[in-house]
Tab-separated table of C-alpha atoms in Angstrom:
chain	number	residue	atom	x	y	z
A	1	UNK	CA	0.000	0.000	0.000
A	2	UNK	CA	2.690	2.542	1.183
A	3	UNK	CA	5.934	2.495	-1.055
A	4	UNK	CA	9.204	3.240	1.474
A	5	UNK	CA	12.435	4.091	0.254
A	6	UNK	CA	15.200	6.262	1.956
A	7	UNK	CA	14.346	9.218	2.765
A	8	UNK	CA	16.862	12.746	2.855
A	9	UNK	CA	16.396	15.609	4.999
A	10	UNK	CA	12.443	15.447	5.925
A	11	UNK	CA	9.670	17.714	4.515
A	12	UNK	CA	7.100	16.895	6.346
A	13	UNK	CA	6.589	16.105	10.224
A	14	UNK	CA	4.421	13.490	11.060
A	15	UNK	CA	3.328	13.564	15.267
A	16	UNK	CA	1.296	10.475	16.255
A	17	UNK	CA	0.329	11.219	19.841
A	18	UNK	CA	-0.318	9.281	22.771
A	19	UNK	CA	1.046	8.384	26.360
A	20	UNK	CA	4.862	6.356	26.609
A	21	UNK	CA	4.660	2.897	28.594
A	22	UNK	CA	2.634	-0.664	28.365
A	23	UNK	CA	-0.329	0.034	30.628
A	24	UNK	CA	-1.664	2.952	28.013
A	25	UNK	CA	-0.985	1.238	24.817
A	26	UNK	CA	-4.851	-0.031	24.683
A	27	UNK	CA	-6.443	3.041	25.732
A	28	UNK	CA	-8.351	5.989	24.071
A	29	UNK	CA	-5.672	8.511	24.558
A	30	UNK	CA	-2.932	6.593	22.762
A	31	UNK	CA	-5.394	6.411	19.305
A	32	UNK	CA	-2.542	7.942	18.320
A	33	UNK	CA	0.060	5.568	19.038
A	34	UNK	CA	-2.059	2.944	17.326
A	35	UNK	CA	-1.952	4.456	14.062
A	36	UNK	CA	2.163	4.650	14.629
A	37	UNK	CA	1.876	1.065	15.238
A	38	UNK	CA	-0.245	0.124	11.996
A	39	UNK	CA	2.351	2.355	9.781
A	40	UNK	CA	4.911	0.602	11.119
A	41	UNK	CA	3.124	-2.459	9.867
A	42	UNK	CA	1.740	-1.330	6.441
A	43	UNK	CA	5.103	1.220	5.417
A	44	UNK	CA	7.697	-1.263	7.187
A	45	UNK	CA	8.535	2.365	8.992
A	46	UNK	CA	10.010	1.653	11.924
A	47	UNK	CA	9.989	4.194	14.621
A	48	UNK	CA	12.417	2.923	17.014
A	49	UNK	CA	15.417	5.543	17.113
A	50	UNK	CA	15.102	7.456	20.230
A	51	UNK	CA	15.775	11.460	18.995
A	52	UNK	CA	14.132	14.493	19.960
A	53	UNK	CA	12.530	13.169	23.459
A	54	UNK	CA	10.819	10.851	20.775
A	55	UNK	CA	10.699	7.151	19.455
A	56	UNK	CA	11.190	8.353	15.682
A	57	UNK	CA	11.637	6.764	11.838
A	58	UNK	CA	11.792	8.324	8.397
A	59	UNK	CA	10.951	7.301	5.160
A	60	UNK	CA	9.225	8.159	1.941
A	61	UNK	CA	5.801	8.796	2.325
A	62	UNK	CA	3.032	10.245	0.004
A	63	UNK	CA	6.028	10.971	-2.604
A	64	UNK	CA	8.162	12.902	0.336
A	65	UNK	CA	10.776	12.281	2.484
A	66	UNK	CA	8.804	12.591	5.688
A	67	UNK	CA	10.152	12.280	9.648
A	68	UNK	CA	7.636	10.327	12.121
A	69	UNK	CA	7.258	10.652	15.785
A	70	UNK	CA	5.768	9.387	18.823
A	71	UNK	CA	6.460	11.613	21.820
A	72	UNK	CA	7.715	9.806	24.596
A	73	UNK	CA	7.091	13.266	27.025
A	74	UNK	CA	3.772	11.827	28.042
A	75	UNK	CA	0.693	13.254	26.504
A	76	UNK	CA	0.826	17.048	27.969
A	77	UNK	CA	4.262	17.508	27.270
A	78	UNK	CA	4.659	16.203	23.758
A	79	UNK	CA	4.991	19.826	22.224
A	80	UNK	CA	8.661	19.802	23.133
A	81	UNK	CA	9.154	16.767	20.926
A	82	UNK	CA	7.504	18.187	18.337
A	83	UNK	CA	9.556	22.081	18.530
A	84	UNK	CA	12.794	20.392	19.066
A	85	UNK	CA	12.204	18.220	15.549
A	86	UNK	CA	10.385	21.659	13.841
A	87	UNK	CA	13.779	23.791	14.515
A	88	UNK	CA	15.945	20.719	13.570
A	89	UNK	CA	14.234	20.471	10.157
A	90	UNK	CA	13.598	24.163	9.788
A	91	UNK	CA	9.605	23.138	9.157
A	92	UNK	CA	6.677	25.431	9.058
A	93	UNK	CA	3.538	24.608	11.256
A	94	UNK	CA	1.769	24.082	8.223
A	95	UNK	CA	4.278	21.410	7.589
A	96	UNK	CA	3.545	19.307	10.617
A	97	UNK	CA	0.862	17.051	10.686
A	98	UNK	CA	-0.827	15.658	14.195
A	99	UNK	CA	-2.439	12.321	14.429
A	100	UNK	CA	-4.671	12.086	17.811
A	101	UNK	CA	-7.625	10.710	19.446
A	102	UNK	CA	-11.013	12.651	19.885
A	103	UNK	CA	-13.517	12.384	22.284
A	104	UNK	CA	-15.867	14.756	20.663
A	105	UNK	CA	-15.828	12.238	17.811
A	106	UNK	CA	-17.763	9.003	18.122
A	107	UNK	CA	-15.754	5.557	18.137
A	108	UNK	CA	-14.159	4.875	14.813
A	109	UNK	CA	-15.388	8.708	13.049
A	110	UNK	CA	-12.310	10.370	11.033
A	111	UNK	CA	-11.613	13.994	10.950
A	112	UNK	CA	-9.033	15.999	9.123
A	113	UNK	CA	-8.558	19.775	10.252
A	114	UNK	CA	-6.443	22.187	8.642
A	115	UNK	CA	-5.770	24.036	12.255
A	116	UNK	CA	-7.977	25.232	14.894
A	117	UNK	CA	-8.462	25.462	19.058
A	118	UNK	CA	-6.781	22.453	21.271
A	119	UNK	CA	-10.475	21.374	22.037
A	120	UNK	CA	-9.447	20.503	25.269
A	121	UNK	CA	-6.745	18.309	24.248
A	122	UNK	CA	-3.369	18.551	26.693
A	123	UNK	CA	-1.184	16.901	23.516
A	124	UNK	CA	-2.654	19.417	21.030
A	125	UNK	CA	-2.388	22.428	23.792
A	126	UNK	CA	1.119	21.994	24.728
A	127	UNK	CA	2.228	21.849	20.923
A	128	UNK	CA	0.041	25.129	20.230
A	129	UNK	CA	2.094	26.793	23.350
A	130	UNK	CA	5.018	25.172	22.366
A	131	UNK	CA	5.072	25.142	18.388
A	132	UNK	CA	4.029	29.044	17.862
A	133	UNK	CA	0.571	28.635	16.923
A	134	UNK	CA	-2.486	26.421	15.761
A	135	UNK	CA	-1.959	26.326	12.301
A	136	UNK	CA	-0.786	22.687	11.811
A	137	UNK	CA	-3.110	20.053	9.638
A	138	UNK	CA	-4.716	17.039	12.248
A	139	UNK	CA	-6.191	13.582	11.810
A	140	UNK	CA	-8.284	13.133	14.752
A	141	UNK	CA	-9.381	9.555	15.231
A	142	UNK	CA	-13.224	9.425	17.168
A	143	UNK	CA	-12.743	7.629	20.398
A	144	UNK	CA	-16.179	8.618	21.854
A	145	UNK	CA	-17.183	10.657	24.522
A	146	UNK	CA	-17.391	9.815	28.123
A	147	UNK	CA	-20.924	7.854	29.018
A	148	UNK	CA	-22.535	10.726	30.989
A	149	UNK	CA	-21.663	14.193	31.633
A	150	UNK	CA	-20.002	14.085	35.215
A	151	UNK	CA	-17.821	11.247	33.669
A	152	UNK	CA	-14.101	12.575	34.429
A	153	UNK	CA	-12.478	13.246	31.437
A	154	UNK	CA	-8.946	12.448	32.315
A	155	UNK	CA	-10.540	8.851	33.581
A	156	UNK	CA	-12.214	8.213	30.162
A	157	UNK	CA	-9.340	8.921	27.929
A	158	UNK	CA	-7.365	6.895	30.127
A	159	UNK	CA	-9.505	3.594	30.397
A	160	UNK	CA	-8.807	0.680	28.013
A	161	UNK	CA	-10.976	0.221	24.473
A	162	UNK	CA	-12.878	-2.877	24.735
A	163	UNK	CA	-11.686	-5.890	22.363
A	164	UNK	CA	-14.954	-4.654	20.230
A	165	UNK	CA	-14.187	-1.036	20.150
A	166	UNK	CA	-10.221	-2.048	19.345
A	167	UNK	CA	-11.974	-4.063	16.298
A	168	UNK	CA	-13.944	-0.913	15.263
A	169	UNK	CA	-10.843	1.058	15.358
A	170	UNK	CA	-8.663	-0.696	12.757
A	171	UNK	CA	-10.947	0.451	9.357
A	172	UNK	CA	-10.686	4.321	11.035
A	173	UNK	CA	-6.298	3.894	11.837
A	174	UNK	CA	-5.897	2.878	8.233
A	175	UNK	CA	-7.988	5.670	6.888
A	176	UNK	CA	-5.951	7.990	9.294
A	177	UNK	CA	-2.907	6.775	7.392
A	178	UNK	CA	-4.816	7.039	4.170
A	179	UNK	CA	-5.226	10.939	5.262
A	180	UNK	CA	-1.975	11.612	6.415
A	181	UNK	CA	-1.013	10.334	3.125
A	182	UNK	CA	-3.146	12.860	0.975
A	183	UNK	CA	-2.450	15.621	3.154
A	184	UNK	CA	1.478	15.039	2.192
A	185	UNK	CA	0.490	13.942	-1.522
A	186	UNK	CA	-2.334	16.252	-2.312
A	187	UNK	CA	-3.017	18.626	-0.356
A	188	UNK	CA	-5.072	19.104	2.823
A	189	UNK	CA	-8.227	20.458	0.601
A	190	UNK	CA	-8.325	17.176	-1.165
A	191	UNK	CA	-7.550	15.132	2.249
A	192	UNK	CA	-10.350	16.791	4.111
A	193	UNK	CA	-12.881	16.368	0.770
A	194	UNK	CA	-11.760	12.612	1.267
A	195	UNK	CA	-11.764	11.831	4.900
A	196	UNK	CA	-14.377	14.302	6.569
């Protein structure tokens, strides 16, 4: 499906978000991490060099020689991953493309955003303080929301996917890749026409 070859200097960031550390990997927060994992998979990308705070890979991806990253600063910290590997490349915002989980999105939905508020989000808030701004293209992967409104949020994103709702979730990671993939090839008009 994805065609890998060596990749130079990187023109594109990819930041798949999530928290660092076995008892997280099958929760809703690390949606993120998940999609890393299936890349891995699919692109034979492996992210396991340990630069910039981050488990990282690079490769060619849509037609471009793109860097990957999974902060391993914990969730509300991963904008200083992301900065340090912005100024390293000398990338744009606009150049940097988030892949995280969203509660305000039932299980399984797909969104692509071309910037916009953290919505709540610790990983997206601390790379908007962090990164200089908002204006960075997203893939946010529906993870539901919490069963009733006094649910703690923080507890919900935080509690393990069911083996049915980890089932549900493998059509929606591929199309995430699928989206981070026409963002890179074609643009994130066309990626949003495709995916939202």
């Amino acid at each position: 499906m994805f065609l890998r070859r060596k990749a130079g200097p990187a023109s594109w960031l990819v930041v798949f978000l999530g928290n660092p550390g076995a008892k997280y990997d099958k929760t809703r927060h690390n949606a993120g991490f998940m999609a890393a994992d299936l890349l891995e998979k699919s692109a034979r990308i492996r992210l396991n060099r340990v630069k910039f705070k981050a488990l990282t890979g690079s490769g060619t991806f849509g037609g471009e020689a793109v860097f990957f990253m999974k902060p391993q600063t914990f969730m509300n910290l991963s904008g200083e991953a992301v900065a340090a590997a912005m100024r390293f490349y000398k990338l744009p915002l606009e150049r940097v493309i988030v892949v995280t989980d969203d509660t305000a999105l039932p299980l399984g939905k797909l969104r692509v955003r071309r910037s916009g508020s953290a919505g709540g989000h610790n990983g997206l808030k601390d790379i908007i303080q962090k990164c200089g701004g908002d204006g960075f293209p997203r893939v946010k992967i529906g993870v539901g929301a919490p069963p009733h409104p006094d649910y703690d949020l923080a507890d919900w994103v935080l509690s393990s996917l069911t083996p049915k709702e980890l089932k549900e979730l493998q059509q929606p990671l591929e199309s995430a890749l699928g989206a981070v993939e026409a963002i890179i090839k074609s643009g994130i008009d066309k990626a949003m026409n495709l995916y939202n």
